[in-house]
Coordinates of C-alpha atoms in Angstrom, one line a residue:
Chain X
M1 CA 34.0 -19.9 19.1
R2 CA 31.3 -22.5 19.6
L3 CA 28.4 -20.2 18.6
R4 CA 30.1 -19.6 15.2
N5 CA 30.4 -23.2 14.5
I6 CA 26.8 -23.9 15.4
Y7 CA 25.5 -21.1 13.2
S8 CA 27.8 -22.0 10.4
R9 CA 25.7 -25.1 9.8
P10 CA 22.6 -24.8 7.5
P11 CA 19.7 -23.0 9.2
A12 CA 17.7 -26.2 9.4
Q13 CA 20.3 -27.5 11.9
W14 CA 20.4 -24.3 14.1
P15 CA 19.2 -24.6 17.7
A16 CA 15.4 -24.6 18.2
P17 CA 14.2 -21.0 18.6
F18 CA 12.2 -19.7 21.5
V19 CA 8.8 -19.2 20.0
T20 CA 5.6 -18.8 22.0
E21 CA 3.3 -21.9 21.6
G22 CA 0.8 -21.5 18.8
V23 CA 2.9 -19.0 16.8
H24 CA 3.6 -20.2 13.3
W25 CA 7.1 -19.3 12.3
D26 CA 9.6 -19.7 9.5
E27 CA 13.4 -19.9 10.0
L28 CA 15.5 -16.8 9.1
G29 CA 17.1 -17.1 5.7
E30 CA 19.0 -15.6 2.8
L31 CA 17.5 -12.5 1.1
P32 CA 15.1 -13.8 -1.5
A33 CA 14.9 -12.5 -5.1
G34 CA 11.9 -10.4 -6.0
P35 CA 9.0 -12.2 -7.7
L36 CA 9.8 -10.6 -11.1
Q37 CA 13.5 -11.4 -11.0
H38 CA 13.2 -13.9 -13.9
R39 CA 10.7 -11.9 -15.8
M40 CA 12.7 -8.6 -15.9
D41 CA 13.3 -9.0 -19.6
S42 CA 9.8 -10.0 -20.7
L43 CA 8.2 -7.4 -18.5
K44 CA 10.8 -4.6 -19.2
H45 CA 8.4 -2.2 -20.9
L46 CA 5.8 -2.5 -18.2
I47 CA 8.3 -2.1 -15.4
G48 CA 10.0 0.7 -17.3
L49 CA 6.7 2.5 -17.6
G50 CA 6.0 2.0 -13.9
K51 CA 9.4 3.4 -13.1
I52 CA 8.8 6.6 -15.0
L53 CA 5.4 7.1 -13.5
F54 CA 6.8 6.5 -10.1
F55 CA 9.1 9.5 -10.6
D56 CA 6.8 11.7 -12.5
T57 CA 5.7 14.7 -10.4
R58 CA 2.8 15.3 -12.8
L59 CA 0.9 12.6 -11.0
S60 CA 0.3 15.1 -8.2
G61 CA -2.0 18.1 -8.2
S62 CA 0.7 20.6 -7.7
G63 CA 3.1 19.0 -10.2
K64 CA 5.7 18.9 -7.4
I65 CA 5.3 15.6 -5.8
S66 CA 6.0 12.1 -7.1
C67 CA 5.9 8.7 -5.4
A68 CA 9.6 9.0 -5.1
T69 CA 9.2 12.1 -2.9
C70 CA 8.4 9.9 0.0
H71 CA 10.2 6.8 -1.3
Q72 CA 13.6 7.9 -2.2
P73 CA 16.0 5.2 -3.6
E74 CA 19.1 6.7 -1.9
L75 CA 17.2 6.6 1.5
S76 CA 16.4 2.9 1.2
W77 CA 13.1 3.9 -0.5
A78 CA 11.8 5.7 2.6
D79 CA 12.2 9.5 3.3
G80 CA 14.0 9.6 6.6
L81 CA 11.2 11.8 8.0
E82 CA 9.0 11.1 11.1
K83 CA 6.0 11.7 8.9
S84 CA 6.0 12.5 5.2
L85 CA 5.2 15.9 3.8
G86 CA 2.4 16.0 1.3
H87 CA 0.7 18.7 -0.7
E88 CA 1.9 22.1 0.2
G89 CA 3.9 20.7 3.1
T90 CA 1.0 19.0 4.8
I91 CA 2.3 16.6 7.5
N92 CA 0.8 13.2 6.8
K93 CA -0.5 10.9 9.4
R94 CA 2.1 8.1 9.3
N95 CA 5.7 7.3 8.6
S96 CA 6.7 6.4 5.0
P97 CA 7.8 2.8 4.9
S98 CA 10.7 1.5 2.8
L99 CA 9.6 -0.1 -0.4
Q100 CA 12.5 -2.6 -0.4
N101 CA 10.9 -6.1 -0.7
V102 CA 7.4 -4.5 -0.6
W103 CA 6.3 -7.4 -3.0
F104 CA 6.2 -9.6 0.2
Y105 CA 3.3 -7.9 2.0
K106 CA -0.1 -9.4 1.8
K107 CA -1.7 -6.1 2.8
L108 CA -0.5 -2.5 2.2
F109 CA -0.4 0.5 4.5
W110 CA 0.4 0.3 8.2
D111 CA -3.2 -0.6 8.9
G112 CA -3.4 -3.0 6.0
R113 CA -6.4 -1.3 4.3
A114 CA -5.2 -2.0 0.8
R115 CA -4.9 -5.5 -0.4
D116 CA -2.3 -5.1 -3.1
L117 CA 0.1 -2.5 -4.7
E118 CA -2.4 -1.8 -7.5
D119 CA -5.1 -0.9 -4.9
Q120 CA -2.7 1.1 -2.8
A121 CA -1.6 3.4 -5.6
F122 CA -5.0 5.1 -5.7
A123 CA -4.8 6.4 -2.2
P124 CA -1.7 8.7 -2.2
I125 CA -2.6 10.1 -5.7
N126 CA -6.2 10.9 -4.7
S127 CA -5.5 12.1 -1.2
E128 CA -5.9 15.8 -0.8
S129 CA -3.2 15.8 1.9
E130 CA -0.7 13.6 0.0
M131 CA -0.3 14.0 -3.8
H132 CA -3.5 16.0 -4.2
G133 CA -4.1 14.5 -7.6
D134 CA -7.0 12.8 -9.1
M135 CA -7.0 9.3 -10.6
R136 CA -10.1 10.1 -12.7
E137 CA -8.4 13.0 -14.4
L138 CA -4.9 11.6 -14.5
P139 CA -5.3 9.4 -17.7
G140 CA -6.4 12.5 -19.6
K141 CA -3.4 14.5 -18.3
L142 CA -1.0 11.7 -19.3
R143 CA -2.6 11.3 -22.8
R144 CA -1.6 14.9 -23.5
I145 CA 2.1 13.9 -23.0
E146 CA 3.0 12.5 -26.3
A147 CA 5.8 10.1 -25.1
Y148 CA 3.4 8.2 -22.8
K149 CA 1.4 6.9 -25.8
S150 CA 4.3 4.8 -27.0
L151 CA 5.3 3.8 -23.4
F152 CA 1.8 2.5 -22.7
D153 CA 1.7 0.9 -26.1
S154 CA 4.9 -1.0 -25.4
A155 CA 3.8 -2.0 -21.9
Y156 CA 0.2 -3.0 -22.7
G157 CA 0.0 -3.7 -26.4
D158 CA -2.1 -0.6 -27.2
P159 CA -1.7 3.0 -26.2
G160 CA -4.8 3.2 -24.0
I161 CA -4.3 4.9 -20.6
D162 CA -6.6 4.3 -17.6
P163 CA -6.2 4.3 -13.9
D164 CA -5.8 0.6 -13.6
R165 CA -3.0 0.6 -16.2
I166 CA -1.2 3.4 -14.4
A167 CA -1.5 1.6 -11.0
G168 CA -0.5 -1.8 -12.6
A169 CA 2.7 -0.5 -14.2
M170 CA 3.7 1.2 -10.9
A171 CA 2.9 -2.0 -9.0
A172 CA 5.1 -4.1 -11.3
F173 CA 8.0 -1.6 -10.9
Q174 CA 7.6 -1.7 -7.1
R175 CA 7.8 -5.5 -7.1
T176 CA 11.3 -5.1 -8.5
I177 CA 12.6 -3.1 -5.5
V178 CA 14.6 -5.3 -3.3
S179 CA 17.3 -5.0 -0.6
S180 CA 21.0 -5.6 -1.3
P181 CA 22.5 -8.6 0.5
S182 CA 23.6 -7.9 4.0
S183 CA 26.5 -9.2 6.2
F184 CA 24.0 -11.8 7.5
D185 CA 23.4 -13.0 3.9
R186 CA 27.1 -13.3 3.2
F187 CA 27.4 -15.3 6.5
L188 CA 24.6 -17.6 5.3
A189 CA 26.3 -18.0 1.9
G190 CA 29.4 -19.4 3.7
E191 CA 31.5 -16.4 4.5
K192 CA 32.2 -17.4 8.2
K193 CA 33.8 -14.1 9.2
A194 CA 30.9 -11.9 7.8
L195 CA 29.4 -11.6 11.3
S196 CA 31.3 -10.2 14.3
N197 CA 31.2 -12.1 17.6
S198 CA 28.7 -9.5 19.0
Q199 CA 26.5 -9.9 15.8
L200 CA 26.6 -13.7 16.2
R201 CA 25.5 -13.5 19.8
G202 CA 22.8 -11.1 18.6
L203 CA 21.6 -13.6 16.0
H204 CA 21.4 -16.3 18.8
L205 CA 19.6 -13.9 21.2
F206 CA 17.2 -12.8 18.4
R207 CA 16.2 -16.4 17.9
T208 CA 16.1 -17.4 21.5
K209 CA 16.0 -15.3 24.7
A210 CA 14.7 -12.1 23.0
K211 CA 11.9 -14.1 21.3
C212 CA 12.0 -11.8 18.2
L213 CA 10.9 -14.7 16.0
N214 CA 7.5 -14.4 17.5
C215 CA 6.8 -11.7 15.0
H216 CA 10.0 -11.1 13.0
H217 CA 10.7 -14.4 11.3
G218 CA 11.4 -15.8 7.9
A219 CA 13.9 -14.5 5.3
L220 CA 12.4 -11.0 5.5
F221 CA 12.0 -10.9 9.3
S222 CA 8.2 -10.3 9.3
D223 CA 5.2 -12.5 9.9
N224 CA 3.1 -10.4 7.5
Q225 CA 0.6 -10.0 10.4
F226 CA -0.6 -7.2 12.6
H227 CA 0.3 -6.6 16.3
N228 CA -0.2 -4.0 19.0
N229 CA 3.4 -3.6 20.3
G230 CA 2.6 -0.9 22.8
F231 CA 3.7 2.0 20.5
A232 CA 0.2 2.7 19.0
G233 CA -0.4 6.0 20.7
D234 CA -3.9 7.2 19.8
D235 CA -3.8 5.7 16.4
K236 CA -6.4 2.9 16.1
G237 CA -4.6 1.1 13.3
L238 CA -6.1 -2.1 12.0
Y239 CA -9.3 -1.5 14.1
Q240 CA -10.1 1.4 11.7
V241 CA -10.3 -1.2 8.9
T242 CA -11.8 -4.3 10.6
H243 CA -13.9 -2.7 13.4
V244 CA -12.8 -5.6 15.5
E245 CA -12.2 -4.5 19.1
G246 CA -9.1 -6.8 19.4
D247 CA -7.5 -5.0 16.5
L248 CA -7.1 -1.7 18.3
G249 CA -3.6 -0.3 17.9
K250 CA -2.4 -3.1 15.7
F251 CA 0.0 -2.3 12.8
K252 CA 1.7 -4.4 10.2
T253 CA 4.9 -6.1 11.3
P254 CA 7.5 -4.4 9.2
S255 CA 10.4 -6.4 7.7
L256 CA 13.6 -5.8 9.8
R257 CA 15.8 -6.0 6.8
D258 CA 17.7 -2.7 6.4
V259 CA 16.1 -1.5 9.7
M260 CA 19.2 0.6 10.6
K261 CA 18.8 2.5 7.3
T262 CA 15.1 3.4 7.8
A263 CA 14.9 5.5 10.9
P264 CA 12.8 6.9 12.4
W265 CA 10.8 3.9 13.4
M266 CA 7.2 2.8 14.1
H267 CA 4.0 3.7 12.2
D268 CA 4.3 7.3 13.3
G269 CA 8.1 7.7 13.1
S270 CA 8.1 8.6 16.8
Q271 CA 11.1 6.4 17.7
K272 CA 14.5 7.8 16.9
N273 CA 16.6 5.4 19.0
L274 CA 16.5 1.7 18.5
M275 CA 17.9 1.0 21.9
V276 CA 14.7 2.6 23.4
I277 CA 12.6 0.1 21.3
I278 CA 14.7 -2.9 22.4
E279 CA 14.4 -1.6 26.0
A280 CA 10.6 -1.4 25.7
Y281 CA 10.4 -5.0 24.4
N282 CA 12.8 -6.1 27.2
E283 CA 10.5 -4.6 29.9
G284 CA 7.5 -6.2 28.3
K285 CA 5.2 -4.2 30.4
P286 CA 1.6 -5.4 30.0
A287 CA -0.9 -2.8 28.8
T288 CA -4.5 -2.9 27.6
G289 CA -4.6 -4.2 24.0
K290 CA -0.9 -4.9 23.9
D291 CA 0.1 -8.2 22.4
V292 CA 0.4 -11.0 25.0
L293 CA 3.4 -12.3 23.0
L294 CA 5.3 -9.4 24.7
K295 CA 6.7 -10.5 28.0
P296 CA 9.6 -9.4 30.2
L297 CA 12.8 -10.8 28.6
G298 CA 15.5 -10.1 31.2
L299 CA 18.1 -9.0 28.7
T300 CA 21.4 -7.7 30.1
R301 CA 23.0 -4.5 28.8
Q302 CA 25.5 -6.5 26.7
E303 CA 22.7 -8.7 25.3
K304 CA 20.8 -5.5 24.1
L305 CA 24.0 -4.3 22.4
D306 CA 24.4 -7.6 20.8
L307 CA 20.9 -7.5 19.4
L308 CA 21.5 -4.0 18.0
A309 CA 24.7 -5.3 16.4
F310 CA 22.7 -8.1 14.7
L311 CA 20.2 -5.5 13.4
H312 CA 23.2 -3.8 11.8
A313 CA 24.2 -7.1 10.3
I314 CA 20.8 -7.4 8.5
S315 CA 21.0 -3.8 7.2
A316 CA 22.7 -2.9 3.9
E317 CA 23.1 0.1 1.7
P318 CA 20.3 0.4 -0.9
L319 CA 21.2 -1.1 -4.3
P320 CA 22.5 1.5 -6.8
F321 CA 19.6 2.9 -8.8
D322 CA 19.4 4.9 -12.0
K323 CA 16.6 7.3 -11.9
P324 CA 14.5 7.5 -15.1
V325 CA 14.4 10.4 -17.5
I326 CA 10.9 11.8 -17.3
P327 CA 9.5 12.4 -20.8
Chain L
M1 CA -1.7 -21.1 -6.3
L2 CA -4.7 -20.8 -8.5
K3 CA -7.6 -21.3 -6.1
K4 CA -11.2 -21.6 -7.1
P5 CA -13.2 -18.6 -6.2
H6 CA -14.8 -18.9 -2.8
S7 CA -18.3 -17.6 -2.2
H8 CA -17.1 -15.5 0.8
R9 CA -14.6 -13.6 -1.2
N10 CA -15.5 -10.3 -2.6
Q11 CA -16.5 -9.5 -6.1
Q12 CA -13.3 -7.8 -7.0
L13 CA -11.3 -10.9 -6.2
L14 CA -13.8 -13.1 -8.1
T15 CA -13.2 -10.9 -11.1
H16 CA -9.5 -11.4 -10.7
D17 CA -9.9 -15.2 -10.5
Y18 CA -12.0 -15.1 -13.6
N19 CA -9.1 -13.2 -15.3
I20 CA -6.7 -16.0 -14.5
Y21 CA -8.9 -18.7 -16.1
L22 CA -9.5 -16.4 -19.1
C23 CA -5.8 -15.6 -19.5
L24 CA -4.7 -19.2 -19.2
L25 CA -7.2 -20.1 -21.9
V26 CA -5.8 -17.4 -24.2
I27 CA -2.2 -18.4 -23.5
N28 CA -3.0 -21.9 -24.7
Q29 CA -3.3 -20.4 -28.2
P30 CA -0.1 -18.5 -28.5
K31 CA 0.2 -18.3 -32.3
R32 CA -2.9 -16.1 -32.6
I33 CA -1.7 -13.7 -30.1
H34 CA 0.8 -10.8 -30.6
M35 CA 3.8 -11.1 -28.3
K36 CA 3.2 -7.8 -26.6
R37 CA -0.3 -9.0 -25.7
I38 CA 1.2 -12.1 -24.2
F39 CA 3.5 -10.1 -22.0
S40 CA 0.6 -8.0 -20.8
I41 CA -1.5 -11.1 -20.2
A42 CA 1.4 -12.6 -18.3
A43 CA 1.6 -9.4 -16.3
V44 CA -2.2 -9.7 -15.5
V45 CA -1.8 -13.3 -14.4
L46 CA 1.2 -12.5 -12.3
F47 CA -0.7 -9.7 -10.5
A48 CA -3.7 -11.9 -10.1
I49 CA -1.8 -14.8 -8.5
T50 CA 0.0 -12.5 -6.1
L51 CA -3.4 -11.6 -4.6
H52 CA -4.2 -13.3 -1.3
A53 CA -7.5 -14.3 0.2
Q54 CA -9.3 -11.4 1.7
P55 CA -11.9 -11.0 4.3
P56 CA -15.3 -10.2 2.8
A57 CA -15.4 -6.7 1.5
G58 CA -18.6 -6.0 3.5
E59 CA -22.2 -5.8 2.6
A60 CA -22.7 -2.2 3.7
K61 CA -25.6 -3.0 5.9
P62 CA -27.4 -0.3 7.8
G63 CA -25.2 0.7 10.8
D64 CA -22.0 -0.2 9.1
W65 CA -19.5 2.7 9.2
Y66 CA -16.3 3.7 7.5
G67 CA -13.6 6.2 8.6
D68 CA -14.5 8.2 11.7
K69 CA -17.4 6.6 13.7
I70 CA -20.3 9.0 13.3
T71 CA -24.0 9.1 14.2
A72 CA -26.8 10.0 11.9
D73 CA -28.0 12.8 14.3
G74 CA -28.4 16.1 12.7
A75 CA -27.9 15.0 9.1
V76 CA -29.6 17.1 6.5
P77 CA -30.6 16.0 3.0
I78 CA -27.7 16.7 0.7
T79 CA -29.8 18.9 -1.6
D80 CA -30.5 21.2 1.4
A81 CA -26.8 21.5 2.0
V82 CA -26.0 22.2 -1.6
A83 CA -28.7 24.8 -1.8
K84 CA -27.0 26.7 1.0
L85 CA -23.6 26.6 -0.6
G86 CA -22.2 30.0 -1.5
K87 CA -19.5 30.7 -4.0
D88 CA -17.2 28.3 -5.7
D89 CA -14.6 26.5 -3.5
E90 CA -16.2 27.9 -0.3
V91 CA -15.9 24.9 2.1
V92 CA -18.7 24.1 4.5
N93 CA -18.5 21.5 7.3
T94 CA -21.6 19.5 7.3
K95 CA -23.4 16.2 7.8
V96 CA -25.5 15.1 4.9
K97 CA -27.8 12.2 4.0
A98 CA -27.6 11.0 0.4
K99 CA -28.0 7.9 -1.8
I100 CA -24.9 6.4 -3.4
L101 CA -25.2 6.0 -7.1
E102 CA -21.8 4.6 -7.9
V103 CA -18.7 3.3 -6.1
C104 CA -15.5 3.4 -8.2
P105 CA -15.7 -0.2 -9.2
K106 CA -12.2 -1.5 -8.9
K107 CA -11.0 0.1 -5.6
G108 CA -13.8 1.8 -3.8
C109 CA -11.8 4.9 -4.4
W110 CA -14.5 7.4 -4.9
L111 CA -18.3 7.6 -4.7
K112 CA -21.0 9.4 -6.7
L113 CA -24.1 10.7 -4.8
E114 CA -27.5 11.4 -6.2
L115 CA -28.8 15.0 -6.3
D116 CA -32.3 15.6 -7.2
N117 CA -31.7 17.5 -10.4
K118 CA -30.1 14.5 -12.1
E119 CA -26.7 16.0 -11.2
T120 CA -24.3 14.1 -9.1
A121 CA -21.9 14.9 -6.2
M122 CA -18.4 13.4 -6.1
V123 CA -17.1 12.1 -2.8
K124 CA -13.4 11.5 -1.9
M125 CA -12.3 10.1 1.4
K126 CA -10.2 12.3 3.7
D127 CA -6.6 11.3 3.6
Y128 CA -7.8 8.2 1.8
G129 CA -7.8 6.6 5.2
F130 CA -10.7 4.3 4.4
F131 CA -12.5 2.7 1.5
L132 CA -16.1 1.6 0.9
P133 CA -17.1 -1.8 -0.5
V134 CA -18.7 -1.8 -3.9
A135 CA -21.9 -3.2 -2.1
A136 CA -22.4 0.4 -0.9
A137 CA -23.8 1.4 -4.3
G138 CA -27.5 2.1 -4.0
K139 CA -27.4 2.5 -0.2
T140 CA -28.4 5.7 1.6
V141 CA -25.7 7.0 3.9
V142 CA -24.9 9.8 6.2
I143 CA -21.6 11.5 5.5
D144 CA -19.7 13.8 7.9
G145 CA -17.3 16.0 6.1
E146 CA -16.7 19.0 3.9
I147 CA -18.7 20.0 1.0
K148 CA -18.1 22.6 -1.7
K149 CA -19.0 23.5 -5.3
K150 CA -16.5 23.6 -8.0
T151 CA -17.1 25.0 -11.5
I152 CA -15.6 22.9 -14.3
S153 CA -14.5 25.2 -17.2
V154 CA -15.5 24.6 -20.8
A155 CA -11.9 23.8 -21.6
E156 CA -11.7 21.1 -18.9
L157 CA -15.1 19.7 -19.9
K158 CA -13.9 19.4 -23.5
H159 CA -10.7 17.6 -22.3
Y160 CA -12.8 15.1 -20.4
A161 CA -15.0 14.6 -23.4
E162 CA -12.0 13.9 -25.5
D163 CA -10.7 11.5 -22.9
A164 CA -14.0 9.7 -23.0
K165 CA -13.6 9.5 -26.8
K166 CA -16.7 11.5 -27.5
S167 CA -17.4 12.6 -31.1
K168 CA -16.3 16.0 -32.4
A169 CA -19.9 17.1 -32.6
E170 CA -20.4 16.2 -28.9
I171 CA -17.3 18.0 -27.9
D172 CA -18.2 21.1 -30.0
A173 CA -21.6 21.1 -28.2
I174 CA -19.9 21.9 -24.9
T175 CA -20.3 25.6 -24.4
K176 CA -21.2 26.1 -20.8
P177 CA -19.2 25.5 -17.7
Q178 CA -20.6 22.9 -15.3
E179 CA -21.0 22.9 -11.6
E180 CA -19.9 19.9 -9.6
V181 CA -20.5 19.3 -5.9
R182 CA -17.6 17.8 -4.2
V183 CA -17.6 16.1 -0.7
T184 CA -14.5 15.2 1.4
A185 CA -15.8 12.5 3.8
K186 CA -14.3 12.0 7.3
G187 CA -16.8 9.4 8.2
I188 CA -19.6 7.5 6.5
M189 CA -22.5 5.4 7.9
V190 CA -25.0 3.4 6.1
V191 CA -28.5 4.2 7.1
E192 CA -30.7 2.3 4.7

C-alpha cells in the first residue's frame, strides 16, 4: 500500500502536515525516555524515597489517601473516574490526569497554576477536599516514623525532613513515570506491520485533514499550551490563574499517548466516548471563546474510525510496576 | 539551558537560578564533598534546570484578586469576626479584612494574618485552587471564606516544638493549649 511506504520513511520525509499558519509544531516521533533515565542509579535513593512517599497514606489527614489513590499505576496512573474522590469521599473539581510522561509539562494542573511538580505537590496534600493533610505538620509526622530518617538521610545526605524535601523526592519519582512503547513506536522503529491499514490512514489523517497537529504534536502529542476546545462548561480554566479575558475556558493540552487507557476524558471527565469528541472537532462549530484553530473538517464516517484506530495505536498498557513497601 | 536571571521573573525563580550557580561552583570541587551530597546537589540542579520561564508572579497591587472574584463590600476587621466566634471548630462564613504577615515563602501555599493580640490566623486556600504571590506579604486584603477556631493541645504543641528543634526547657514550658484561628479562603482581594 502506498501510504505504508510513505510513512515507512523517516518522519522528516513524511508529507507536510496541515497546520494552521502561525502554529509552531514538532513532528510526531518515538516515545522519549524520561529525563532521569540515565540518572536512575545515582538518584536511586531520592527516587526510592519519592516512590514510598507517593504511596504512603499517612500524607493525608485521614491516613486513608495517598497520591496513588488518584494516580494508580495499573490504571495508567489515573483513576478511571470522572472526578477523583478526596477526603471522606468528597468529589473533586476536575479529572485526575495520567502521570505518564508528566515530566514533559511546563505547567501542572489542568489550569496550569503550578509551575513544577515540586510546587504542585503542596496543593493536593493541603487541600481540605483532597488529601486533607497539612504540609506544615507533615515533616513532624514523618519524623516520628523511624524508617524515614534513614530514607531521607540516604536521599539528601542528612536525615532532615521538611516540606521541600518531601515534595522534591516525590517530584523526582514522578519524573520517572513514562509510557510503554506503543504500536506506533514499533512502527517508527522499523516494524512495518505494527500499524493496521486503518491505523496508517488514521496517522495520515491525524497529520493532514483532521489538523490534529495544531495542538497535539511532537513525540508526546501535546503542544504544552492551553486551549479552549469547546468543552469548558462553566469552568474558567486558565483565566482563573491569569485573569486574562482571552484565557477563559482554556485548559492544558493533554498528551494523547495512552489516550484510550485514560477515559473518561477532558478536564472534568465529562466525555465517555471518544467518537463524540472526534465528532465535535469535526463539526468545528464556532463558539464564544472557542479556539479559532477549530474549524469544520468534513471527515467521513470511515475517516473518523481511522482516527480512532490511530489513537489505539498510540495507546499502550502501562509498564509493570512494583509498589513499594511502606515502612 | 542555564539562563541568566531576568528581572521580570519572580523571586522564587531567581532563587533557583542562584542555586544553579552555587551548585555548579560546589561541584567543581568534588574531592571535598561527600558523594551523597553530590547526588543531592545533582538533584537540585536537575530540578532547577527543568524549570521554565514564568510570567511575573504578581505584585499584589490594590485591586488584584485571587480565587473567586470578590468585592470589599461588607468586610469586617478580622478581630471583630474572631471575637464573635463561638466554640471550637464552629465554622462561620464571613468576609474579613486583615493584614498578611507571611506568605509561605516557597509556594505561596498558606498565609499568616495579623490579629491585634500578637496572635496570628492561618489561611489555607479552598481546594488549593489558587495561590498568592510572595509579594502579598505586608498587604491588607479582604478574604471571603470560612473562619473557625481550633485549639491545639499541649501534646501537639510539644510535638511542634520538638519539630522546630526547641530546647527541652522550652518544650517543658508548654503547659497550656493554644487557640489558633483558621481561615479557608474562597477569594482574596488586595485592598491596600
